[in-house]
């Protein structure tokens, strides 16, 4: 019976498709070849100049659908070797030269006949925000040198700027919901439709800052915390906040700074967040040169002095040190996250990316593995060989993530399973870069686009045999959530540091 029903459904759907496309057929000129299709692609380039590194992303879309109706996808990406552009402070031309290999690759990846029409943007985030605080002249010099370098390439240079933390959070939210098709979706009948589902919040954990952004119906009590967007005819009220100095790299420095200030600058410093037996040397200058750790290690301390950091692997002590970085007792609003910052209650689903994803992946990879000796640490290097230089920091960043998400942002047993940890969505890297380009390139209209023409019969033909199967499955099964629910068990961290 099921076979006959299935076959009958296939025939009915194919007949409906044929009738519909017969009435709405759009004849394609014979000269419209495959090569011509690719010639109408438009490209855009965004350089994400983060605190720890710079990444270049190339996006593409149909050039005849620029008014918000083109589907933008990632074409390619390139990761600049070395640190972020802020790390070249005091090194004349260093930041600009570091970008050359990726810009050269972009010149190869984008067709030459599209170079002059390809916009290129550079957005610098928390690393440059910190440098702007400590040395405005050096940050301005780096931006000027980078701009000159970008102008020397055959693209359409649009600007190089330092993003505010709130902009970074909002653009990340736009990226997440654009990739998940929460704003608008292109249907199989050739129309742009509103999916009719809620949006997803964005959690970004960078090297020098962390951002939380989500739609809320609650009034935003702080002046800079609210963002109002109108996209595709829909109004979105967002809460967003960026916590400077709460990014992964700066958090690790702040933990070390607290331990050094408590234990002194002579002898060995014990670190409860490092696995027992782990040892490394650090210079005082590498820790206390950041605006996030501006407090002096001591009047007699030599900035060039090296200290030995030895891990003790004590979860409770690690948790205590990390928790002390937050202030949960001061709040002049109806509700705060931490450090006196207003935040509404978290609602709905969230996507966590950047260092959130990498830390979560690390916890998954080492589930059930205890790290108590250097030899066991070496065993874990086989699991994550690309993270060799930073493996010892994952326990500290995981404990920080625990405090940030559970006590800081207020996720609980009900809301935490709604958080998805992802690096990419639909083949596109998740971050603020895509949202930045979509906004600046006017690819996100305020009003909903008009209905589009149906696809040609030729376009329907090859998919006719597959479409009924999908439709029947859709009718027989409940729609699955786009965001995969991931449950992170933070007690794994304790077992890593303190084996039973």
XYZ file of C-alpha atoms in Angstrom:
500
model
C 0.000 0.000 0.000
C 2.835 2.358 0.911
C 4.527 1.716 -2.472
C 1.355 2.619 -4.417
C 0.800 5.702 -2.285
C 4.396 6.786 -2.829
C 4.202 6.252 -6.608
C 0.884 8.094 -6.784
C 2.402 10.991 -4.842
C 5.381 11.137 -7.202
C 3.130 11.295 -10.261
C 0.869 13.965 -8.758
C 3.729 16.191 -7.749
C 5.440 15.895 -11.139
C 2.176 16.738 -12.922
C 1.668 19.779 -10.701
C 5.203 20.931 -11.360
C 4.788 20.505 -15.111
C 1.514 22.440 -15.178
C 2.896 25.234 -13.011
C 6.096 25.658 -14.978
C 4.244 25.365 -18.300
C 2.197 28.436 -17.353
C 5.141 30.371 -15.945
C 7.901 29.204 -18.233
C 10.698 31.655 -18.933
C 12.486 30.805 -22.180
C 16.241 30.982 -21.883
C 18.097 32.307 -24.940
C 20.208 29.685 -26.659
C 23.332 31.800 -26.284
C 22.984 31.743 -22.464
C 25.731 29.225 -21.808
C 27.341 27.858 -18.690
C 30.203 30.299 -19.173
C 27.759 33.188 -19.305
C 26.252 32.081 -16.005
C 29.578 32.300 -14.240
C 30.311 35.672 -15.864
C 27.400 37.275 -13.969
C 28.773 36.352 -10.568
C 29.724 39.224 -8.292
C 32.351 38.945 -5.560
C 33.110 40.667 -2.283
C 36.123 40.465 0.050
C 36.259 41.000 3.807
C 39.405 40.882 5.914
C 38.650 39.958 9.516
C 41.566 41.567 11.363
C 41.220 39.862 14.732
C 43.422 40.160 17.784
C 45.255 36.867 17.233
C 45.206 36.569 13.434
C 43.691 37.926 10.225
C 41.435 35.941 7.902
C 40.381 36.909 4.371
C 36.991 35.750 3.110
C 35.730 35.919 -0.472
C 31.956 35.792 -1.035
C 30.000 35.490 -4.273
C 26.447 36.041 -5.486
C 24.522 36.510 -8.715
C 25.190 40.026 -10.007
C 21.613 40.391 -11.287
C 20.200 39.818 -7.793
C 21.896 42.464 -5.704
C 18.779 43.987 -4.168
C 18.705 41.544 -1.306
C 17.530 38.588 -3.351
C 20.845 37.019 -4.242
C 22.024 34.032 -2.262
C 25.481 34.923 -0.968
C 27.878 32.026 -0.438
C 31.517 31.742 0.552
C 33.849 31.331 -2.407
C 37.161 30.830 -0.574
C 39.160 31.913 2.449
C 42.776 32.552 3.392
C 44.366 32.788 6.823
C 47.217 35.251 7.224
C 50.320 33.808 8.856
C 51.527 35.420 12.056
C 49.620 37.465 14.617
C 46.898 40.038 14.204
C 47.681 43.430 12.709
C 47.822 44.950 16.208
C 50.834 42.733 16.982
C 52.870 44.758 14.452
C 52.717 47.931 16.543
C 56.092 49.651 16.283
C 57.100 47.593 13.221
C 56.790 49.913 10.235
C 54.911 48.246 7.374
C 54.767 44.858 9.086
C 50.979 44.592 9.254
C 50.582 45.563 5.593
C 53.234 43.101 4.397
C 51.628 40.263 6.340
C 48.484 40.586 4.203
C 50.233 40.203 0.845
C 50.057 36.375 0.458
C 46.301 36.299 1.080
C 45.664 39.334 -1.120
C 47.662 37.642 -3.871
C 45.506 34.549 -3.456
C 42.370 36.702 -3.651
C 43.618 38.145 -6.945
C 43.856 34.572 -8.257
C 40.535 33.387 -6.807
C 38.458 36.271 -8.166
C 38.178 36.326 -11.992
C 40.220 39.168 -13.482
C 37.226 40.691 -15.237
C 35.603 41.073 -11.799
C 38.553 42.638 -9.952
C 37.527 46.269 -10.401
C 33.922 45.607 -9.317
C 34.835 43.526 -6.261
C 34.488 45.526 -3.032
C 37.087 44.894 -0.342
C 36.599 45.771 3.313
C 38.844 45.409 6.338
C 37.344 45.348 9.795
C 39.597 45.296 12.858
C 38.208 44.076 16.158
C 39.234 43.893 19.811
C 42.998 43.687 19.273
C 42.988 47.044 17.540
C 40.451 48.414 20.025
C 42.961 47.668 22.779
C 45.820 49.215 20.801
C 43.674 52.276 20.168
C 43.300 52.649 23.939
C 46.988 52.201 24.749
C 48.527 53.873 21.686
C 46.156 55.790 19.376
C 49.053 56.894 17.164
C 50.230 53.345 16.500
C 46.724 52.068 15.764
C 46.161 54.930 13.298
C 49.532 54.215 11.657
C 48.696 50.533 11.187
C 45.312 51.333 9.647
C 46.935 53.823 7.277
C 49.565 51.309 6.149
C 46.960 48.583 5.696
C 44.759 50.920 3.666
C 47.649 51.791 1.355
C 48.334 48.095 0.819
C 44.689 47.327 0.003
C 44.521 50.245 -2.440
C 47.522 48.842 -4.303
C 45.458 45.827 -5.421
C 43.003 45.965 -8.356
C 39.900 45.646 -6.178
C 37.353 48.310 -5.243
C 38.659 49.399 -1.835
C 35.769 50.456 0.418
C 37.450 51.107 3.735
C 39.469 49.886 6.699
C 38.015 50.575 10.119
C 38.014 49.483 13.748
C 34.642 47.959 14.601
C 32.957 48.701 17.893
C 32.166 45.694 20.048
C 28.440 46.228 19.529
C 28.855 46.303 15.738
C 30.899 43.114 15.889
C 28.135 41.404 17.850
C 25.334 42.643 15.589
C 27.142 41.642 12.378
C 27.759 38.186 13.846
C 24.040 37.849 14.572
C 23.212 38.852 10.990
C 25.649 36.230 9.662
C 24.194 33.430 11.770
C 20.584 34.107 10.832
C 21.350 34.760 7.170
C 23.124 31.404 6.865
C 20.282 29.615 8.660
C 17.774 31.295 6.291
C 15.849 32.774 9.203
C 15.270 36.082 7.388
C 14.083 34.810 4.027
C 14.180 31.558 2.069
C 14.032 30.817 -1.647
C 11.284 28.260 -2.212
C 11.199 25.511 -4.836
C 8.399 27.329 -6.699
C 10.704 30.268 -7.424
C 9.559 32.661 -4.713
C 11.170 34.367 -1.764
C 9.276 33.368 1.351
C 9.453 34.293 5.004
C 10.318 31.091 6.910
C 8.083 32.161 9.792
C 10.485 30.991 12.478
C 12.379 32.785 15.204
C 15.943 33.992 15.048
C 19.021 32.478 16.689
C 21.271 34.319 19.128
C 25.009 34.678 18.495
C 27.836 33.970 20.949
C 31.312 35.018 19.821
C 34.476 34.257 21.807
C 37.447 35.967 20.199
C 41.002 36.553 21.291
C 40.441 39.841 23.132
C 36.668 40.138 23.593
C 33.473 38.137 23.765
C 30.056 39.139 22.404
C 26.490 38.072 23.102
C 23.657 39.147 20.782
C 20.051 37.975 20.647
C 16.552 39.195 19.832
C 14.522 40.137 22.877
C 11.075 41.482 23.677
C 12.278 42.912 26.976
C 13.174 46.622 27.123
C 16.913 47.252 26.944
C 17.804 49.350 29.969
C 21.306 50.408 28.939
C 21.866 53.069 26.297
C 24.289 51.196 24.022
C 22.832 47.725 24.443
C 19.946 47.934 22.000
C 20.080 47.581 18.216
C 17.010 47.922 15.992
C 17.127 46.351 12.528
C 14.594 46.177 9.725
C 15.354 43.387 7.287
C 13.086 41.982 4.568
C 10.092 43.853 5.984
C 10.573 42.498 9.510
C 11.608 44.466 12.593
C 14.183 42.988 14.978
C 15.003 44.365 18.421
C 18.385 43.078 19.547
C 20.337 43.109 22.751
C 24.093 43.076 22.238
C 27.122 43.626 24.420
C 30.843 43.147 23.949
C 33.122 42.476 26.916
C 36.594 43.794 26.163
C 39.445 41.873 27.840
C 37.212 38.786 28.109
C 38.534 37.153 24.948
C 40.440 33.888 25.171
C 44.004 35.203 24.876
C 43.430 38.089 27.268
C 41.689 35.826 29.785
C 44.711 33.515 29.854
C 46.977 36.525 30.475
C 44.693 37.824 33.214
C 44.728 34.479 35.021
C 48.533 34.406 34.899
C 48.733 38.030 36.043
C 46.577 37.276 39.090
C 48.717 34.266 39.991
C 51.962 36.252 39.624
C 50.641 39.120 41.721
C 49.594 36.656 44.421
C 52.760 34.499 44.409
C 55.445 37.075 43.573
C 57.979 37.317 40.771
C 60.673 35.076 42.213
C 60.727 31.317 41.934
C 58.138 29.108 40.276
C 54.490 30.086 39.783
C 51.963 27.300 40.298
C 49.002 27.310 37.923
C 45.898 25.319 38.976
C 44.392 25.413 35.468
C 47.401 23.742 33.830
C 47.605 19.928 33.941
C 49.856 18.590 36.690
C 53.430 18.237 35.470
C 53.131 20.795 32.690
C 55.837 23.466 32.754
C 56.635 26.494 30.609
C 58.537 29.778 30.788
C 57.003 33.217 30.257
C 58.384 36.741 30.442
C 56.741 39.340 32.653
C 56.525 41.735 29.733
C 54.483 39.258 27.666
C 51.881 39.175 30.449
C 51.754 42.748 31.741
C 52.152 44.687 28.477
C 48.442 44.386 27.673
C 45.906 47.049 28.754
C 43.892 44.155 30.204
C 46.723 43.384 32.669
C 48.022 46.896 33.244
C 48.546 46.400 36.984
C 52.237 46.175 37.887
C 53.671 42.818 38.973
C 55.704 44.642 41.629
C 57.996 47.664 42.020
C 61.187 45.596 41.877
C 60.135 43.372 38.982
C 62.221 43.278 35.815
C 59.866 43.349 32.770
C 62.282 41.118 30.848
C 62.515 38.546 33.633
C 61.338 35.014 32.886
C 59.206 32.954 35.222
C 58.559 29.225 35.265
C 54.879 28.301 35.297
C 54.151 24.835 36.684
C 50.749 23.192 36.439
C 49.080 21.647 39.485
C 45.827 20.466 37.885
C 43.437 21.565 40.639
C 39.942 22.134 39.283
C 38.430 23.920 42.293
C 41.381 26.309 42.592
C 41.206 26.970 38.857
C 37.477 27.637 39.087
C 38.058 30.010 42.004
C 40.719 32.017 40.162
C 38.589 32.299 37.041
C 35.455 33.293 38.967
C 37.327 36.124 40.697
C 37.776 37.849 37.327
C 34.021 38.483 37.231
C 32.006 40.853 39.404
C 28.568 39.442 40.150
C 27.662 41.702 43.077
C 27.246 45.134 41.460
C 24.160 45.960 39.380
C 22.201 49.203 38.970
C 19.655 47.651 36.587
C 16.807 45.189 37.055
C 19.143 42.389 35.981
C 22.838 42.119 35.121
C 25.136 39.539 33.612
C 28.398 40.581 35.296
C 30.546 43.665 35.881
C 27.377 45.730 36.319
C 26.238 45.220 32.696
C 22.510 44.960 31.999
C 21.295 41.857 30.168
C 17.787 40.495 29.530
C 17.116 36.825 30.141
C 18.500 34.606 27.391
C 15.738 33.129 25.251
C 15.590 30.813 22.266
C 18.389 29.020 20.448
C 21.981 30.248 20.161
C 24.953 29.522 17.937
C 28.370 29.734 19.609
C 31.399 30.107 17.356
C 35.075 31.124 17.259
C 36.863 29.976 20.449
C 33.572 28.649 21.838
C 33.598 26.065 19.040
C 37.279 25.138 19.415
C 37.054 24.757 23.191
C 33.910 22.669 22.927
C 35.516 20.473 20.257
C 38.527 19.938 22.508
C 36.290 18.761 25.355
C 34.568 16.323 23.035
C 37.830 14.948 21.709
C 39.299 14.229 25.143
C 36.182 12.901 26.841
C 37.264 10.197 29.236
C 40.970 11.054 28.953
C 42.799 12.322 32.054
C 45.734 14.693 31.655
C 48.026 14.341 34.658
C 51.490 13.888 33.162
C 53.450 15.319 30.206
C 53.274 11.909 28.514
C 49.486 11.984 28.617
C 49.634 15.506 27.231
C 51.685 14.172 24.321
C 49.044 11.488 23.751
C 46.428 14.206 23.365
C 48.592 15.910 20.752
C 47.795 12.955 18.498
C 44.116 13.872 18.819
C 44.611 17.583 18.116
C 48.005 17.967 16.398
C 47.232 21.440 15.040
C 46.721 22.813 18.544
C 50.067 21.720 19.984
C 51.215 25.180 21.067
C 47.942 25.967 22.858
C 46.769 22.615 24.170
C 47.703 23.408 27.779
C 45.405 26.458 27.696
C 42.220 24.595 26.826
C 41.436 23.619 30.411
C 41.688 27.243 31.562
C 39.562 28.515 28.683
C 37.010 25.733 29.245
C 36.627 26.683 32.915
C 36.262 30.317 31.856
C 33.598 29.313 29.329
C 31.764 27.471 32.097
C 31.657 30.537 34.366
C 30.873 32.926 31.504
C 27.940 30.977 30.100
C 26.371 29.592 33.276
C 26.921 32.361 35.835
C 27.617 35.276 33.510
C 25.096 34.965 30.692
C 22.672 32.924 32.782
C 22.252 29.751 30.741
C 20.729 26.926 32.773
C 19.690 23.297 32.340
C 16.763 24.372 30.168
C 18.456 26.974 27.966
C 21.967 25.536 27.635
C 20.924 22.566 25.437
C 19.662 25.182 22.950
C 23.249 26.281 22.273
C 24.888 24.913 19.113
C 28.681 25.050 18.785
C 29.625 25.472 15.131
C 32.511 26.579 12.956
C 30.650 26.671 9.647
C 27.082 26.708 8.394
C 26.355 25.648 4.837
C 30.053 25.713 3.940
C 30.482 29.304 5.136
C 32.596 30.256 8.149
C 30.525 31.695 10.978
C 31.605 35.112 12.230
C 30.883 38.785 11.766
C 32.558 39.098 8.325
C 29.621 37.991 6.153
C 27.149 40.172 8.047
C 29.549 43.091 7.664
C 29.747 42.699 3.893
C 26.011 42.100 3.487
C 25.239 45.302 5.371
C 27.836 47.556 3.730
C 27.115 46.187 0.239
C 23.354 46.824 0.588
C 22.582 43.143 0.065
C 20.102 43.125 2.958
C 17.027 45.192 2.021
C 14.765 46.804 4.598
C 11.652 45.648 2.763
C 10.689 42.220 1.488
C 11.550 41.531 -2.181
C 8.789 40.927 -4.727
C 7.860 37.437 -5.826
C 10.306 35.938 -8.274
C 9.625 34.132 -11.538
C 9.336 30.396 -11.493
C 12.268 28.295 -12.582
C 12.289 27.063 -16.152
C 10.955 23.654 -17.048
C 14.492 22.664 -17.930
C 15.612 23.481 -14.442
C 12.788 21.428 -12.917
C 13.335 18.372 -15.084
C 16.452 16.873 -13.485
C 15.062 17.286 -9.981
C 11.548 16.018 -10.683
C 12.318 12.452 -9.653
C 13.882 13.523 -6.351
C 11.463 16.238 -5.284
C 8.437 14.017 -4.510
C 10.583 11.938 -2.181
C 11.560 15.027 -0.231
C 7.975 16.271 -0.086
C 6.624 12.970 1.181
C 9.351 12.733 3.787
C 8.585 16.291 4.840
C 4.922 15.441 5.303
C 5.623 12.240 7.207
C 8.297 13.531 9.539
C 8.334 16.436 11.966
C 10.542 19.300 10.825
C 13.942 19.027 12.446
C 15.513 22.068 14.020
C 18.206 23.773 11.930
C 20.373 24.293 14.941
C 21.773 21.074 16.338
C 21.408 20.877 20.081
C 24.698 20.177 21.746
C 25.040 19.395 25.422
C 28.392 20.320 26.937
C 29.246 18.522 30.166
C 31.548 20.822 32.052
C 32.389 18.135 34.575
C 34.700 16.739 31.875
C 37.086 19.560 32.762
C 37.317 18.379 36.344
C 38.144 14.845 35.235
C 40.838 16.162 32.896
C 42.520 18.116 35.666
C 41.799 15.747 38.545
C 41.499 12.084 37.544
C 39.670 9.810 39.923
